[in-house]
PDB file of C-alpha atoms in Angstrom:
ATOM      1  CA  UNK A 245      42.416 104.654  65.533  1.00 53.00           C
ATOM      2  CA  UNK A 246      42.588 107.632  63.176  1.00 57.00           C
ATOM      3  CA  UNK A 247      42.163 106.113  59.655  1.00 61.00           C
ATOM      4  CA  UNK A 248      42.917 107.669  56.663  1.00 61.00           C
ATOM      5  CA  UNK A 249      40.480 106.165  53.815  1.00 63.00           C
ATOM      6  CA  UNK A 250      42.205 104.249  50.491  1.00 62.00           C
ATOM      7  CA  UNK A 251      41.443 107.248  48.313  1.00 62.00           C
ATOM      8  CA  UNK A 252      43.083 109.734  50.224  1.00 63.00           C
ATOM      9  CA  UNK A 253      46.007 107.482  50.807  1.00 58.00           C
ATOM     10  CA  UNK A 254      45.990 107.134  46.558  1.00 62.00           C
ATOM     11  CA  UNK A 255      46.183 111.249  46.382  1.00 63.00           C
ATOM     12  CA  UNK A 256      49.269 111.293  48.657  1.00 64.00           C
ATOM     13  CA  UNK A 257      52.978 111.825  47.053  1.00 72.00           C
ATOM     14  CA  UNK A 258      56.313 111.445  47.864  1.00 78.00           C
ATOM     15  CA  UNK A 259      57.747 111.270  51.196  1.00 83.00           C
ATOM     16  CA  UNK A 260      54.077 111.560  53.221  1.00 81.00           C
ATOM     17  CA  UNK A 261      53.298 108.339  50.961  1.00 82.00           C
ATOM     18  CA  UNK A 262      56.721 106.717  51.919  1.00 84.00           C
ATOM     19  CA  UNK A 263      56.713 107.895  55.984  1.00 83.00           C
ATOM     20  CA  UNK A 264      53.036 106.714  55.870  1.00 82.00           C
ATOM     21  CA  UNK A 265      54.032 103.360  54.256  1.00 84.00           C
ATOM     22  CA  UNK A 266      56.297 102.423  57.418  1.00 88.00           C
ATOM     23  CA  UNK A 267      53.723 104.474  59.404  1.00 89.00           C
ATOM     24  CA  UNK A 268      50.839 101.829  59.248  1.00 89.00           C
ATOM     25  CA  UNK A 269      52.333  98.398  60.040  1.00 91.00           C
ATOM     26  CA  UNK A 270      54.156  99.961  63.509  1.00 93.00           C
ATOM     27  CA  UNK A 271      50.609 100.880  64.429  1.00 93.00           C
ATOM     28  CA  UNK A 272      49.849  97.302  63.476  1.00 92.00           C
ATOM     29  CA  UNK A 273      52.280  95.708  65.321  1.00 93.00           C
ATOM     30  CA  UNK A 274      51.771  97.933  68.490  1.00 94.00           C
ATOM     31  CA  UNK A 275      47.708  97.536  68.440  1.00 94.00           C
ATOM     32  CA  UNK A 276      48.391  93.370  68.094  1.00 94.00           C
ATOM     33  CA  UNK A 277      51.320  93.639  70.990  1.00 93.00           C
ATOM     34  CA  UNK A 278      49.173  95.667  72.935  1.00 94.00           C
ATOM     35  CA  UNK A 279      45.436  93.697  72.825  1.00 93.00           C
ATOM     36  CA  UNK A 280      46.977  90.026  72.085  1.00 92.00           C
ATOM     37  CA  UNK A 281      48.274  88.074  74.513  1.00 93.00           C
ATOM     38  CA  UNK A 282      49.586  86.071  72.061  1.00 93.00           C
ATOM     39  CA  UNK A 283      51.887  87.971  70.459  1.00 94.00           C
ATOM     40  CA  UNK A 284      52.983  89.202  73.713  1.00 94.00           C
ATOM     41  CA  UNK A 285      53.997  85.761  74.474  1.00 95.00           C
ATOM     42  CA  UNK A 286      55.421  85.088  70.878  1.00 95.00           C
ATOM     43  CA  UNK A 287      57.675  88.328  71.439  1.00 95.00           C
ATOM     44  CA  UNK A 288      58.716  87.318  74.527  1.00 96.00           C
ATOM     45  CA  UNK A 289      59.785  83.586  73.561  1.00 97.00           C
ATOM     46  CA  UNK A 290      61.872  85.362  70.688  1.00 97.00           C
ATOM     47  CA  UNK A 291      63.979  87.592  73.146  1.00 97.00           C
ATOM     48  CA  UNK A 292      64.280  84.481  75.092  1.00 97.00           C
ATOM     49  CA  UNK A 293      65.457  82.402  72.021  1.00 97.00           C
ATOM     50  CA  UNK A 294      68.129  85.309  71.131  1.00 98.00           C
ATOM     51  CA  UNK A 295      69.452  85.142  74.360  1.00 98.00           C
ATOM     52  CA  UNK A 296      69.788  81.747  74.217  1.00 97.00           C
ATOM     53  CA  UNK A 297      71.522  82.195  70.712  1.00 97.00           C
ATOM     54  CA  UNK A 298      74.139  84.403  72.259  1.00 97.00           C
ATOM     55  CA  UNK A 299      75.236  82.731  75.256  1.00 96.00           C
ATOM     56  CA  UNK A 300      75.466  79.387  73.038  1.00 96.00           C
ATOM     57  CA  UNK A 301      77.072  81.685  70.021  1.00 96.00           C
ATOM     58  CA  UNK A 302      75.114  79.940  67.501  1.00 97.00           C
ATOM     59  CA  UNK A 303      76.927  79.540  63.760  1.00 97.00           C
ATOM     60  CA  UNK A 304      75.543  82.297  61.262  1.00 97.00           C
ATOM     61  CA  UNK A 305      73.329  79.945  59.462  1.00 98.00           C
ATOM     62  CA  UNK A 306      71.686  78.976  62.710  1.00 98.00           C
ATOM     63  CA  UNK A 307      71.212  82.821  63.258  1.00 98.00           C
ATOM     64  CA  UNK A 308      69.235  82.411  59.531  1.00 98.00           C
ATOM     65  CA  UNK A 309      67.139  79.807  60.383  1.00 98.00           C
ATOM     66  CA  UNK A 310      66.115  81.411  64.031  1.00 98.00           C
ATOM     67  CA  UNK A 311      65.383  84.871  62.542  1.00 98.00           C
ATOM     68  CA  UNK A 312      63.081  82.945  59.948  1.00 98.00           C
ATOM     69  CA  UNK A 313      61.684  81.168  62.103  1.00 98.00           C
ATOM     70  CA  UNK A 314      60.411  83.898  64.476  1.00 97.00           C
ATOM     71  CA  UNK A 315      59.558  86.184  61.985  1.00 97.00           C
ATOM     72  CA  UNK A 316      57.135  84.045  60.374  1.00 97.00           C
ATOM     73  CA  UNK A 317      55.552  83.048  63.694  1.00 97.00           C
ATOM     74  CA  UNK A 318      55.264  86.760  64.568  1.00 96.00           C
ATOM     75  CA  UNK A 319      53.707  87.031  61.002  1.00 97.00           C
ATOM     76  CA  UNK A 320      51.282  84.017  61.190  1.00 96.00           C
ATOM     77  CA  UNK A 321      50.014  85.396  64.980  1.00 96.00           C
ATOM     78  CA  UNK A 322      49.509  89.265  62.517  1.00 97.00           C
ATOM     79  CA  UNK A 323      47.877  87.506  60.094  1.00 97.00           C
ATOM     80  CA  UNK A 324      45.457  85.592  62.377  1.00 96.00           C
ATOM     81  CA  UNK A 325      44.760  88.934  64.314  1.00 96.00           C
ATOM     82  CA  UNK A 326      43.744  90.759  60.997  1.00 96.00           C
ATOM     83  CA  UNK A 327      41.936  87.346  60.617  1.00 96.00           C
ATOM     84  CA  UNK A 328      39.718  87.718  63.031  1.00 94.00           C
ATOM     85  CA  UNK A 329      39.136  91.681  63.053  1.00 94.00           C
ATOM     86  CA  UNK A 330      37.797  91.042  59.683  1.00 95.00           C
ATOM     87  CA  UNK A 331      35.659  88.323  61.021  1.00 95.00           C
ATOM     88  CA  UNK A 332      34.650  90.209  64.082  1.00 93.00           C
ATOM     89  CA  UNK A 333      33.859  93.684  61.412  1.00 93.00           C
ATOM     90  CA  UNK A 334      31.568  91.510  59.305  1.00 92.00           C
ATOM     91  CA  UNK A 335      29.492  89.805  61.866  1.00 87.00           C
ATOM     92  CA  UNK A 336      29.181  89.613  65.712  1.00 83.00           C
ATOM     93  CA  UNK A 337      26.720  87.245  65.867  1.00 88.00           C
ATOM     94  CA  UNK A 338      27.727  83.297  65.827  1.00 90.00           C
ATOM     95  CA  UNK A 339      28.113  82.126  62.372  1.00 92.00           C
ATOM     96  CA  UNK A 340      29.488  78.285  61.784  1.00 93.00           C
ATOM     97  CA  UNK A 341      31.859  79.735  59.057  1.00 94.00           C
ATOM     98  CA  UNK A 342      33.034  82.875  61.050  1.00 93.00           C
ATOM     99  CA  UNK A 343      34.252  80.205  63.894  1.00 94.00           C
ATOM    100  CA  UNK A 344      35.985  77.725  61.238  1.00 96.00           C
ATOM    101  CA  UNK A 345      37.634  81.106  59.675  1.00 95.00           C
ATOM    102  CA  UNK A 346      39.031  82.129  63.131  1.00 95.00           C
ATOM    103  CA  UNK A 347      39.904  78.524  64.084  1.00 97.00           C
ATOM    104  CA  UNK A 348      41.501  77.504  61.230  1.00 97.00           C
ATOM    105  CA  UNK A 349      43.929  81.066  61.571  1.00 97.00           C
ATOM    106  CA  UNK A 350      44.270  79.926  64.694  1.00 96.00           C
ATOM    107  CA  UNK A 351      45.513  76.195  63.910  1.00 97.00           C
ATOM    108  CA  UNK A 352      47.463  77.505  61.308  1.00 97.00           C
ATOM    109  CA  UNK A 353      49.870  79.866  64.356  1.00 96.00           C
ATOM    110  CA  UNK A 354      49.379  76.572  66.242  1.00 96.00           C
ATOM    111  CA  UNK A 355      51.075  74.260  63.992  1.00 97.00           C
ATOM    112  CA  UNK A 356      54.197  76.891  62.859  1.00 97.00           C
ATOM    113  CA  UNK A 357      54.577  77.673  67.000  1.00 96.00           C
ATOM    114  CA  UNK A 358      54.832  73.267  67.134  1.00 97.00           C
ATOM    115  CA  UNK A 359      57.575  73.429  63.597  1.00 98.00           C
ATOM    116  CA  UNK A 360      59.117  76.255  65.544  1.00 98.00           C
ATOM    117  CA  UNK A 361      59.320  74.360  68.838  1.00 97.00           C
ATOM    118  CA  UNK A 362      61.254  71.731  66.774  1.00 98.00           C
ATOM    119  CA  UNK A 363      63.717  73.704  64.943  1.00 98.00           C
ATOM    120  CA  UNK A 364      64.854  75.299  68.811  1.00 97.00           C
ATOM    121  CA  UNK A 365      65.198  71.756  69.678  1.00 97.00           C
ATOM    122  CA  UNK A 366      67.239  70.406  66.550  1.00 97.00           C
ATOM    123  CA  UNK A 367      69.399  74.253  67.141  1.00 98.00           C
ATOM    124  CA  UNK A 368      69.592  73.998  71.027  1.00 97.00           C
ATOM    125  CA  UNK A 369      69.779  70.307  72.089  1.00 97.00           C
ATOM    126  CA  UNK A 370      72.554  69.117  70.945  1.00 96.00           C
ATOM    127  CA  UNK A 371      74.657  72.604  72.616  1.00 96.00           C
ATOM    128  CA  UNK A 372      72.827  71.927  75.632  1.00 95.00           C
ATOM    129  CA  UNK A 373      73.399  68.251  75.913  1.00 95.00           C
ATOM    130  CA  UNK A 374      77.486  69.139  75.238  1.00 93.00           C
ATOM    131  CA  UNK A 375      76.914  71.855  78.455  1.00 90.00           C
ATOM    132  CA  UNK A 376      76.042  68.573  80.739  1.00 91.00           C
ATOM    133  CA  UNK A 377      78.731  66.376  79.991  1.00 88.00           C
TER     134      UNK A 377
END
């Protein structure tokens, strides 16, 4: 990954500065899409979920609460990756406090995948249990 260092990125002006500014978190998002599974799962539940919104045509606030909702578990699985590069940059060896760093960023996906779970099923179940009767 060509990096450019903080310094250099503080001399840079006007549009370089602003292209660069978008420039950085695509190359996030495709190194964490491309070397965790995760995400690539995450990513593929959302398309999923969408398509689900449009063939039940959802109400607009329902559209609110799903693009909330996957946005922040795409954002919780980013932060956890940065997470753990950090970890993984500091030390390779086992360290007790490296593994309750990298667990507890994982828990902390875990448990807003679980709320996100829920709010598909208080969105979804009651159009799908309507479709069966």
């Amino acid at each position: 990954m060509n990096m450019i260092s903080r310094d250099e990125r503080k001399k840079q002006k006007g549009i370089n500065k602003f292209i660069n500014s978008f420039t950085y978190p695509i190359k996030g998002l495709r190194y964490a899409y491309r070397n965790e599974q995760n995400l690539a799962v995450d990513v593929g539940v959302a398309i999923l979920v969408i398509l689900c919104g449009l063939i039940f045509k959802i109400s607009g606030f329902e559209w609110a609460i799903l693009a909330l909702t996957i946005g922040l578990v795409i954002s919780c699985e980013l932060i956890n990756t940065a997470i753990e590069a950090v970890v993984d940059l500091v030390t390779e060896e086992y360290h007790p406090l490296a593994k309750v760093a990298k667990d507890t960023s994982a828990a902390a996906v875990f448990i807003f995948a679980i709320v996100a779970v829920i709010v598909g099923i208080i969105i979804f179940l009651p159009k799908i249990i309507i479709l069966f009767r």
